[in-house]
Short mmCIF file of C-alpha atoms in Angstrom, two decimals:
data_model
loop_
_atom_site.label_atom_id
_atom_site.label_comp_id
_atom_site.label_asym_id
_atom_site.label_seq_id
_atom_site.Cartn_x
_atom_site.Cartn_y
_atom_site.Cartn_z
CA MET A 19 0.03 0.02 -0.03
CA SER A 20 2.82 2.56 0.99
CA GLU A 21 4.72 1.83 -2.23
CA ASN A 22 1.60 2.04 -4.44
CA LEU A 23 0.58 5.29 -2.82
CA ARG A 24 3.99 6.95 -3.37
CA LEU A 25 3.85 5.89 -6.96
CA GLU A 26 0.36 7.26 -7.31
CA ILE A 27 1.56 10.61 -5.93
CA LEU A 28 4.43 10.87 -8.19
CA ASN A 29 2.49 9.90 -11.23
CA LYS A 30 -0.24 12.53 -10.37
CA LEU A 31 2.43 15.12 -9.89
CA ASN A 32 4.05 14.14 -13.12
CA ALA A 33 0.67 14.54 -14.97
CA GLU A 34 -0.53 17.77 -13.42
CA GLY A 35 2.58 19.43 -12.12
CA SER A 36 1.21 19.88 -8.59
CA ILE A 37 -1.45 18.64 -6.10
CA GLY A 38 -3.44 21.58 -4.61
CA ASN A 39 -5.21 19.40 -1.88
CA THR A 40 -4.60 15.80 -1.10
CA SER A 41 -8.06 15.15 0.54
CA ALA A 42 -9.67 16.12 -2.89
CA ILE A 43 -7.76 13.58 -4.79
CA PHE A 44 -7.06 10.74 -2.34
CA LYS A 45 -10.38 10.78 -0.60
CA ASP A 46 -10.49 7.14 0.59
CA VAL A 47 -6.92 7.29 2.07
CA SER A 48 -6.21 8.12 5.66
CA VAL A 49 -4.22 11.24 6.57
CA GLU A 50 -1.70 9.00 8.33
CA SER A 51 -0.91 7.09 5.12
CA ILE A 52 -0.67 10.30 3.17
CA ILE A 53 1.75 12.05 5.50
CA GLY A 54 3.80 8.76 5.79
CA ALA A 55 4.20 8.62 2.00
CA LEU A 56 4.99 12.37 1.71
CA LYS A 57 7.73 12.24 4.45
CA SER A 58 9.35 9.24 2.65
CA LEU A 59 9.32 11.01 -0.69
CA GLU A 60 10.41 14.30 0.99
CA ILE A 61 13.56 12.61 2.33
CA GLN A 62 14.42 11.49 -1.21
CA GLU A 63 13.86 15.06 -2.30
CA LYS A 64 11.22 14.04 -4.91
CA VAL A 65 8.45 16.22 -3.40
CA GLU A 66 7.89 19.22 -1.28
CA TYR A 67 4.65 19.64 0.61
CA LYS A 68 2.75 22.19 2.87
CA THR A 69 0.19 21.19 5.48
CA LEU A 70 -3.21 22.61 5.00
CA SER A 71 -5.57 22.84 8.07
CA THR A 72 -9.36 23.06 7.31
CA GLU A 73 -12.16 23.45 9.97
CA VAL A 74 -14.86 20.96 9.02
CA TRP A 75 -18.28 21.22 10.81
CA SER A 76 -20.79 18.31 11.16
CA LEU A 77 -24.01 17.77 12.85
CA GLU A 78 -24.43 16.53 16.40
CA PRO A 79 -27.20 13.83 17.10
CA GLU A 80 -29.65 16.66 18.20
CA GLY A 81 -28.79 18.69 15.09
CA GLN A 82 -29.41 15.62 12.88
CA ASP A 83 -32.79 15.08 14.62
CA GLN A 84 -33.80 18.73 13.92
CA LEU A 85 -32.73 18.52 10.32
CA ASP A 86 -35.01 15.41 9.83
CA ASN A 87 -37.97 16.62 11.77
CA GLY A 88 -37.70 20.36 11.92
CA SER A 89 -36.20 22.52 14.45
CA TYR A 90 -37.76 22.42 17.97
CA GLU A 91 -39.27 25.95 17.59
CA ALA A 92 -40.86 25.03 14.29
CA GLN A 93 -42.35 21.89 15.74
CA ILE A 94 -43.84 23.72 18.57
CA PHE A 95 -45.31 26.40 16.23
CA ASP A 96 -46.73 23.72 14.05
CA ALA A 97 -48.32 22.17 17.13
CA VAL A 98 -50.08 25.51 18.08
CA PRO A 99 -53.41 25.82 16.30
CA ALA A 100 -54.38 29.19 14.72
CA GLY A 101 -56.76 31.49 16.69
CA ASP A 102 -57.05 32.75 20.13
CA GLN A 103 -57.47 29.53 21.98
CA GLY A 104 -53.98 28.14 21.13
CA ILE A 105 -52.71 25.03 22.98
CA SER A 106 -52.19 24.59 26.75
CA ILE A 107 -48.56 24.42 28.06
CA ASP A 108 -49.27 21.17 29.85
CA GLU A 109 -50.40 19.60 26.60
CA LEU A 110 -47.11 20.76 24.83
CA LYS A 111 -45.00 19.27 27.61
CA ALA A 112 -46.94 15.96 27.35
CA LYS A 113 -46.41 15.96 23.62
CA PHE A 114 -42.86 17.20 23.34
CA GLY A 115 -41.32 16.55 26.72
CA ASN A 116 -38.04 18.50 27.25
CA LYS A 117 -38.25 19.84 23.59
CA ALA A 118 -41.20 22.01 24.78
CA ASN A 119 -39.25 24.26 26.86
CA LEU A 120 -36.52 24.59 24.11
CA GLY A 121 -38.79 25.19 21.30
CA GLN A 122 -41.00 27.65 23.18
CA GLY A 123 -37.87 29.89 24.29
CA LYS A 124 -36.71 30.10 20.69
CA GLY A 125 -40.29 30.65 19.42
CA PHE A 126 -40.73 33.55 21.99
CA LYS A 127 -37.28 35.08 20.74
CA ASN A 128 -38.46 34.85 17.14
CA LYS A 129 -41.81 36.30 18.07
CA TRP A 130 -43.67 33.37 16.45
CA ILE A 131 -45.61 32.63 19.60
CA LYS A 132 -46.65 34.21 23.00
CA LYS A 133 -47.96 33.03 26.32
CA ALA A 134 -51.59 33.82 27.04
CA GLY A 135 -52.36 32.64 30.61
CA ASN A 136 -51.74 28.84 30.73
CA SER A 137 -51.71 28.56 26.91
CA ILE A 138 -49.53 29.29 23.83
CA VAL A 139 -50.91 31.21 20.89
CA ARG A 140 -49.59 32.15 17.56
CA LEU A 141 -48.42 35.56 16.69
CA VAL A 142 -47.83 34.98 12.98
CA SER A 143 -49.66 32.75 10.50
CA GLU A 144 -46.46 31.15 8.97
CA ILE A 145 -42.77 30.89 9.56
CA VAL A 146 -39.56 29.93 7.77
CA ASP A 147 -37.50 27.26 9.64
CA GLN A 148 -34.09 28.95 9.27
CA THR A 149 -32.42 26.62 11.87
CA ARG A 150 -33.43 23.59 9.67
CA ALA A 151 -32.18 25.52 6.61
CA ASP A 152 -28.81 26.30 8.24
CA LEU A 153 -28.26 22.66 9.42
CA GLU A 154 -28.79 21.46 5.85
CA VAL A 155 -26.13 23.86 4.78
CA VAL A 156 -23.59 22.53 7.19
CA LYS A 157 -24.58 18.98 6.39
CA ASN A 158 -23.91 19.53 2.57
CA THR A 159 -20.86 21.71 2.82
CA GLY A 160 -19.17 21.08 6.04
CA THR A 161 -19.37 24.81 6.97
CA HIS A 162 -21.59 27.82 6.75
CA PRO A 163 -20.89 31.14 5.21
CA ASN A 164 -22.06 33.11 8.33
CA LYS A 165 -19.79 32.47 11.19
CA ASP A 166 -22.33 33.90 13.72
CA VAL A 167 -24.71 31.12 12.61
CA LEU A 168 -22.12 28.43 13.39
CA LYS A 169 -21.33 29.99 16.68
CA ASP A 170 -25.13 29.88 17.55
CA LEU A 171 -25.56 26.34 16.29
CA LYS A 172 -22.57 25.24 18.35
CA ARG A 173 -23.84 26.99 21.47
CA ARG A 174 -27.08 25.07 21.16
CA SER A 175 -25.10 21.77 20.84
CA LEU A 176 -26.48 21.21 17.25
CA VAL A 177 -23.08 21.16 15.39
CA LYS A 178 -19.38 20.50 16.19
CA SER A 179 -16.16 21.29 14.46
CA ALA A 180 -12.94 19.29 13.73
CA LYS A 181 -9.68 20.09 12.08
CA LEU A 182 -9.14 18.27 8.73
CA LEU A 183 -5.49 17.99 7.73
CA SER A 184 -4.45 17.71 4.05
CA TYR A 185 -1.39 18.77 1.99
CA ALA A 186 -0.47 20.78 -1.03
CA VAL A 187 2.22 18.86 -2.84
CA SER A 188 4.78 20.06 -5.56
CA LYS A 189 7.76 18.65 -7.31
CA GLY A 190 11.17 18.44 -5.37
CA GLN A 191 14.64 18.93 -6.71
CA LYS A 192 15.17 15.21 -7.52
CA PHE A 193 11.78 14.51 -8.84
CA SER A 194 11.23 11.40 -10.81
CA THR A 195 8.45 8.67 -11.04
CA GLU A 196 10.83 5.91 -10.00
CA LEU A 197 11.25 4.81 -6.44
CA THR A 198 14.81 4.18 -5.24
CA LYS A 199 15.86 2.35 -2.19
CA GLN A 200 18.02 4.33 0.11
CA SER A 201 20.60 2.86 2.41
CA THR A 202 20.30 3.78 6.01
CA ASP A 203 23.85 2.68 7.22
CA LEU A 204 27.31 2.58 5.87
CA THR A 205 28.45 -1.00 6.37
CA ALA A 206 31.72 -2.77 6.25
CA GLU A 207 30.62 -4.78 3.13
CA MET A 208 30.01 -1.46 1.25
CA LEU A 209 33.35 -0.09 2.13
CA GLN A 210 35.05 -3.32 1.02
CA SER A 211 33.08 -3.70 -2.26
CA GLY A 212 33.06 -0.05 -3.15
CA GLN A 213 29.27 -0.15 -3.25
CA TRP A 214 29.08 3.08 -1.14
CA LYS A 215 30.24 5.10 -4.11
CA ASN A 216 26.95 4.50 -5.97
CA ALA A 217 24.72 4.14 -3.03
CA GLU A 218 22.07 6.72 -2.11
CA PHE A 219 21.95 7.30 1.63
CA LYS A 220 18.87 8.25 3.53
CA LYS A 221 19.21 11.66 5.29
CA PHE A 222 19.11 11.95 8.94
CA ASN A 223 16.13 13.80 10.41
CA PHE A 224 17.67 15.75 13.18
CA ASP A 225 14.36 17.37 13.99
CA SER A 226 12.63 14.02 14.59
CA LEU A 227 11.65 13.62 18.29
CA GLY A 228 12.20 9.78 18.19
CA VAL A 229 11.05 7.43 20.86
CA ASN A 230 10.75 8.83 24.39
CA PRO A 231 13.09 6.69 26.59
CA GLU A 232 11.49 5.32 29.83
CA GLY A 233 12.71 6.95 32.89
CA GLY A 234 14.20 5.12 35.67
CA ASN A 235 12.30 4.08 38.98
CA LEU A 236 13.47 3.71 42.48
CA HIS A 237 13.22 0.25 43.70
CA PRO A 238 11.13 -0.21 46.83
CA VAL A 239 14.32 -1.19 48.80
CA MET A 240 15.99 2.06 47.80
CA LYS A 241 12.83 4.01 48.71
CA VAL A 242 12.97 2.58 52.30
CA ARG A 243 16.78 2.97 52.35
CA GLU A 244 16.39 6.71 51.83
CA GLU A 245 13.80 7.00 54.62
CA PHE A 246 16.22 5.33 57.01
CA ARG A 247 18.97 7.55 55.75
CA GLN A 248 17.03 10.62 56.42
CA ILE A 249 16.30 9.51 59.96
CA PHE A 250 19.93 9.06 60.81
CA LEU A 251 20.91 12.36 59.25
CA GLN A 252 18.12 14.15 61.24
CA MET A 253 19.60 12.67 64.33
CA GLY A 254 23.01 13.96 63.74
CA PHE A 255 24.80 10.90 62.21
CA GLU A 256 27.54 10.92 59.69
CA GLU A 257 27.39 8.45 56.89
CA MET A 258 30.29 6.03 56.38
CA ALA A 259 31.86 5.09 53.06
CA THR A 260 30.81 1.57 52.26
CA ASN A 261 32.38 0.89 48.92
CA ASP A 262 34.83 -1.83 50.04
CA PHE A 263 32.78 -4.96 49.26
CA VAL A 264 35.84 -7.20 49.58
CA GLU A 265 37.47 -7.21 53.02
CA THR A 266 40.26 -9.16 54.74
CA ALA A 267 39.19 -11.66 57.14
CA PHE A 268 41.29 -9.46 59.69
CA TRP A 269 38.82 -6.49 59.13
CA ASN A 270 35.74 -8.60 58.68
CA PHE A 271 36.25 -10.90 61.70
CA ASP A 272 39.58 -10.45 63.68
CA THR A 273 39.19 -6.66 64.55
CA LEU A 274 35.68 -7.54 65.94
CA TYR A 275 37.05 -10.11 68.26
CA VAL A 276 35.55 -13.00 66.35
CA PRO A 277 37.89 -16.06 66.98
CA GLN A 278 39.31 -17.66 63.98
CA GLN A 279 37.52 -21.07 64.71
CA HIS A 280 34.13 -19.40 64.79
CA PRO A 281 31.46 -21.18 62.79
CA ALA A 282 30.78 -17.84 60.90
CA ARG A 283 34.19 -18.06 59.38
CA ASP A 284 33.43 -21.38 57.76
CA LEU A 285 33.09 -21.86 53.91
CA GLN A 286 29.33 -22.65 54.29
CA ASP A 287 28.72 -19.24 55.76
CA THR A 288 31.19 -16.99 54.09
CA PHE A 289 32.20 -16.37 50.40
CA PHE A 290 35.98 -16.43 50.04
CA ILE A 291 37.74 -14.88 47.15
CA LYS A 292 39.66 -17.48 44.94
CA ASP A 293 42.03 -15.12 43.10
CA PRO A 294 43.65 -13.26 44.79
CA ALA A 295 43.03 -15.49 47.84
CA GLN A 296 44.89 -13.21 50.32
CA SER A 297 45.92 -9.57 50.82
CA LYS A 298 49.61 -8.67 50.71
CA GLU A 299 49.78 -7.17 54.16
CA LEU A 300 47.81 -6.42 57.28
CA PRO A 301 47.56 -2.86 59.00
CA GLY A 302 50.35 -2.08 61.60
CA PHE A 303 48.19 -2.90 64.64
CA TRP A 304 47.58 -6.50 63.74
CA GLN A 305 49.75 -7.67 66.47
CA SER A 306 47.70 -5.95 69.13
CA VAL A 307 44.58 -7.87 67.62
CA LYS A 308 46.67 -11.08 67.74
CA ALA A 309 47.64 -10.56 71.33
CA VAL A 310 44.17 -9.88 72.59
CA HIS A 311 42.88 -13.03 70.79
CA GLU A 312 45.80 -15.21 72.22
CA GLU A 313 46.29 -13.71 75.67
CA GLY A 314 43.25 -11.40 76.29
CA GLY A 315 43.53 -8.01 77.98
CA TYR A 316 41.25 -5.25 79.32
CA GLY A 317 39.78 -7.65 81.81
CA SER A 318 39.63 -10.62 79.32
CA ILE A 319 41.70 -13.83 79.23
CA GLY A 320 41.21 -13.97 75.43
CA TYR A 321 40.43 -17.18 73.53
CA ARG A 322 43.75 -18.95 74.28
CA TYR A 323 44.48 -20.21 70.67
CA PRO A 324 47.40 -19.74 68.32
CA TRP A 325 46.21 -16.82 66.10
CA SER A 326 47.09 -17.21 62.32
CA GLU A 327 48.24 -14.36 60.29
CA ALA A 328 47.63 -16.30 57.02
CA GLU A 329 43.94 -16.91 58.13
CA ALA A 330 43.60 -13.10 58.87
CA ARG A 331 44.84 -12.25 55.39
CA LYS A 332 42.21 -14.19 53.55
CA LEU A 333 39.97 -12.19 51.38
CA VAL A 334 36.10 -12.45 51.71
CA LEU A 335 32.98 -10.68 50.57
CA ARG A 336 32.03 -8.81 53.72
CA THR A 337 29.43 -10.59 55.87
CA HIS A 338 28.32 -7.41 57.61
CA THR A 339 28.78 -3.70 57.57
CA THR A 340 30.46 -3.81 61.07
CA SER A 341 33.64 -4.28 59.18
CA VAL A 342 32.99 -0.72 57.86
CA SER A 343 32.49 0.53 61.40
CA SER A 344 35.72 -1.11 62.42
CA HIS A 345 37.63 0.83 59.74
CA VAL A 346 36.01 4.15 60.93
CA LEU A 347 36.68 3.54 64.62
CA ASN A 348 40.21 2.75 63.88
CA LYS A 349 40.66 6.03 62.11
CA LEU A 350 38.82 7.80 64.93
CA GLY A 351 41.29 6.18 67.36
CA GLN A 352 44.18 8.00 65.70
CA GLU A 353 42.66 11.34 66.37
CA PRO A 354 42.04 13.41 69.53
CA TYR A 355 38.91 12.15 71.34
CA ARG A 356 35.51 13.49 70.31
CA PRO A 357 32.12 12.05 70.50
CA ALA A 358 30.76 10.87 67.25
CA LYS A 359 27.77 9.02 65.61
CA TYR A 360 28.00 7.02 62.28
CA PHE A 361 25.76 4.99 60.17
CA SER A 362 25.93 2.90 57.05
CA ILE A 363 23.39 1.15 54.71
CA ASP A 364 24.82 -1.19 52.06
CA ARG A 365 25.06 -4.73 50.78
CA VAL A 366 26.60 -7.70 52.63
CA TYR A 367 26.99 -11.32 51.52
CA ARG A 368 26.37 -14.59 53.29
CA ASN A 369 26.80 -18.11 51.81
CA GLU A 370 23.22 -19.12 52.54
CA THR A 371 20.66 -21.13 50.59
CA THR A 372 18.00 -18.67 49.37
CA ASP A 373 14.38 -19.19 50.25
CA ARG A 374 11.42 -16.99 51.08
CA THR A 375 13.13 -15.29 53.96
CA HIS A 376 16.76 -15.40 53.10
CA LEU A 377 19.05 -14.29 50.37
CA ALA A 378 22.87 -14.66 49.75
CA GLU A 379 23.07 -10.82 49.20
CA PHE A 380 21.06 -8.35 51.26
CA HIS A 381 21.39 -4.85 52.80
CA GLN A 382 22.31 -4.14 56.42
CA ILE A 383 21.55 -1.06 58.32
CA GLU A 384 24.15 -0.19 61.00
CA GLY A 385 24.58 2.63 63.49
CA VAL A 386 27.38 3.20 66.10
CA ILE A 387 27.62 5.95 68.81
CA VAL A 388 31.01 6.87 70.26
CA ASP A 389 30.85 8.68 73.72
CA LYS A 390 32.15 8.50 77.28
CA ASN A 391 30.13 7.47 80.32
CA MET A 392 27.51 5.54 78.27
CA SER A 393 25.59 2.57 79.64
CA LEU A 394 23.10 0.05 78.23
CA GLY A 395 20.32 2.50 79.32
CA SER A 396 21.79 5.07 77.06
CA LEU A 397 21.48 2.64 74.15
CA ILE A 398 17.98 1.65 75.03
CA ASP A 399 17.00 5.33 75.28
CA PHE A 400 18.51 5.95 71.86
CA LEU A 401 16.77 2.98 70.26
CA ASP A 402 13.54 3.99 71.63
CA GLN A 403 13.76 7.44 69.85
CA PHE A 404 15.17 5.94 66.64
CA PHE A 405 12.31 3.39 66.24
CA ARG A 406 9.64 5.99 67.18
CA LYS A 407 10.65 7.78 64.07
CA MET A 408 9.64 4.66 62.22
CA GLY A 409 6.26 4.57 63.90
CA LEU A 410 7.17 1.69 66.22
CA GLU A 411 6.63 2.87 69.83
CA LYS A 412 6.48 -0.37 71.80
CA LEU A 413 9.93 -2.00 72.18
CA ARG A 414 11.25 -5.06 74.01
CA PHE A 415 14.74 -6.16 74.39
CA LYS A 416 15.99 -9.68 74.84
CA PRO A 417 19.51 -10.79 76.07
CA ALA A 418 21.70 -12.10 73.12
CA TYR A 419 25.18 -13.05 72.37
CA ASN A 420 27.59 -11.39 69.87
CA PRO A 421 31.35 -12.02 69.90
CA TYR A 422 32.13 -8.30 69.64
CA THR A 423 29.34 -6.84 71.90
CA GLU A 424 28.66 -7.36 75.65
CA PRO A 425 26.03 -6.93 76.82
CA SER A 426 24.19 -7.80 73.57
CA MET A 427 20.38 -7.32 72.95
CA GLU A 428 17.96 -8.52 70.27
CA ILE A 429 15.15 -5.74 69.67
CA PHE A 430 11.54 -6.62 69.26
CA ALA A 431 8.69 -4.21 68.43
CA TRP A 432 5.00 -4.61 68.76
CA HIS A 433 3.18 -4.32 65.47
CA GLU A 434 -0.38 -3.45 65.86
CA ASP A 435 -1.51 -4.81 62.54
CA PHE A 436 0.17 -8.04 62.76
CA GLY A 437 -0.97 -8.33 66.51
CA LYS A 438 2.47 -9.71 67.71
CA TRP A 439 6.04 -8.91 68.64
CA ILE A 440 8.37 -8.99 65.67
CA GLU A 441 12.28 -9.03 65.79
CA ILE A 442 13.56 -5.93 64.14
CA GLY A 443 17.26 -5.67 64.98
CA ASN A 444 20.31 -6.50 67.20
CA SER A 445 22.30 -4.22 69.43
CA GLY A 446 25.01 -4.01 72.13
CA MET A 447 28.08 -2.35 73.65
CA PHE A 448 31.32 -3.05 71.81
CA ARG A 449 33.74 -4.97 73.97
CA PRO A 450 37.06 -3.38 75.00
CA GLU A 451 38.79 -6.31 73.37
CA MET A 452 37.61 -4.81 70.14
CA LEU A 453 37.99 -1.09 70.69
CA ARG A 454 41.38 -0.85 72.57
CA PRO A 455 43.38 -2.52 69.69
CA LEU A 456 41.58 -0.09 67.22
CA GLY A 457 43.19 2.71 69.08
CA LEU A 458 40.22 4.02 71.09
CA GLU A 459 41.42 5.16 74.48
CA GLU A 460 40.23 3.99 78.04
CA GLY A 461 36.81 5.25 78.93
CA VAL A 462 35.59 5.66 75.27
CA GLN A 463 32.60 3.52 74.66
CA VAL A 464 30.74 2.43 71.62
CA ALA A 465 27.24 1.42 71.30
CA GLY A 466 26.18 -0.32 68.08
CA PHE A 467 22.94 -1.61 66.59
CA GLY A 468 21.85 -3.10 63.11
CA LEU A 469 18.97 -4.45 61.32
CA SER A 470 18.12 -5.62 57.72
CA LEU A 471 16.89 -3.35 55.18
CA GLU A 472 14.71 -5.85 53.30
CA ARG A 473 12.65 -6.86 56.47
CA PRO A 474 10.92 -3.41 56.90
CA THR A 475 10.53 -3.16 53.16
CA MET A 476 8.73 -6.46 53.03
CA ILE A 477 6.50 -5.40 55.74
CA MET A 478 5.88 -1.93 54.19
CA TYR A 479 4.97 -3.46 50.76
CA GLU A 480 3.18 -6.56 52.09
CA ILE A 481 5.69 -9.04 50.55
CA THR A 482 5.83 -12.40 51.84
CA ASP A 483 8.71 -13.87 49.80
CA ILE A 484 11.96 -11.94 49.65
CA ARG A 485 12.63 -13.10 46.17
CA ASP A 486 9.69 -11.11 44.93
CA LEU A 487 11.59 -8.03 46.29
CA VAL A 488 15.15 -8.73 45.18
CA GLY A 489 16.42 -10.75 42.23
CA HIS A 490 15.47 -11.86 38.80
CA GLY A 491 11.94 -12.69 39.80
CA VAL A 492 10.95 -9.13 40.69
CA ASP A 493 7.84 -7.73 38.92
CA LEU A 494 9.06 -4.49 37.10
CA GLY A 495 5.43 -3.28 36.90
CA PHE A 496 5.53 -3.27 40.80
CA VAL A 497 8.85 -1.31 40.92
CA LYS A 498 7.37 1.17 38.63
CA SER A 499 4.16 1.65 40.47
CA GLY A 500 5.24 1.27 44.08
CA PRO A 501 4.60 4.48 46.04
CA ALA A 502 7.14 6.20 48.19
CA CYS A 503 7.22 4.92 51.77
CA ARG A 504 6.95 7.14 54.98
CA LEU A 505 8.32 5.18 57.85
CA ASN A 506 7.28 8.01 60.29
CA LYS A 507 3.73 7.32 59.36
CA GLY A 508 4.04 3.76 60.50
CA ILE A 509 4.18 0.51 58.59
CA THR A 510 0.51 -0.66 58.20
CA ARG A 511 -1.31 -3.29 56.30
CA GLU A 512 -3.31 -0.63 54.60
CA SER A 513 -0.35 1.21 53.24
CA ALA A 514 1.28 -2.07 52.28
CA HIS A 515 -1.96 -3.34 50.40
CA ALA A 516 -2.14 -0.02 48.55
CA ALA A 517 1.51 -0.35 47.36
CA ARG A 518 0.76 -3.49 45.69
CA LYS A 519 -1.80 -1.76 43.39
CA PRO A 520 -0.45 -0.09 40.19
CA GLU A 521 -3.14 2.72 40.66
CA ALA A 522 -1.73 3.56 44.13
CA ALA A 523 1.16 5.34 42.44
#
């Protein structure tokens, strides 16, 4: 169809020299097909064209009714008998319904009829139905010579207008009646064969808008991450750099006072790097870490085992962001003492079997507070303030064990919608066996806490399988339509249910 239409346009131009209006010649061809053919010919410089815009008027259903049966005012006039008796208003309404009021109003204005008590009587013996005549002109010509008439008919919802596009076409600089195939790309084969010398290339249309690229969308995990980040910043925390995904076992475990025979350091729990398998060296204070492991110190007897430098130099994917905190605390220990608060939110890796609640890669939220004269009560008070900003006001704490914190606590919150206590994080006071080798002076204490980022995201968006949130099985439609979360408004079933609906965006 496209090629035949282009040939038809070229042959018409060849025969007549120009085409004044395409709509008059190609009556049964759509405007889209015409402009497609003209643009293709214009690129080849075979034709030039100009757009013609014509306003075309047509009848509304009510206008067609009045053209077929007479205008409402004429119908009312014909229903009123001659003489002084006329016809009652109630009788007109019964016969014409809503048309009665419309016809009477126009009849009064034209001075064809008048009201006499409860009746309508004629003022003239005969009339000319001009409205019907005007509608017939619009029907036959698509317009009316009197613009005021069109305006009045449109006001009465009898006619409507539409823009009709057509084109005036003339010959281009390279006009011919033959269609040539243009090359869109300069290929290696053309260069090798020399075909490019005789090829005709399609011109680039730099004015074309092209296809609008889809914008990116924040993943629900990233939306919740930003909410947590803003809470930390509002509470005066500094963000730690988290770009070292590969750590030595020294930073990931040893500096945290995790013994080298601890199960967490086994192959089934940790991803070890194969090449290179070890770092070249350890930081200068590694012997202090070794000593506290082997012999203890700061009130501890240590683990009493031969600490291995080779084991400490192994490279692993970090299993927690506490290794990041360890770096920052070591740097802080080299400076004059100052209170500090730090946080990090980033990915960590565990060699775990994936299921509906576990992933091998997930995000950890961590915060540390450095100060003197802190106690467990100080940490509990802070956690109460922190989780209130998430909308969780009822907290419970359960004693727990961590190699690098003592005392340690699991954090539980009462969830109103779920009607139960849910575990939301872990916390504790860092042990001196961890802090002193890092360089922090006596009397400086550090409180730490952490939680998963995926867990509150799953609650917020009512997701029961973590694989629907992260990984290749994620529904991209959900990512695009998921609303922003507001942790300070509380995590509720209602908000989560709304988040699963595309229209909620």
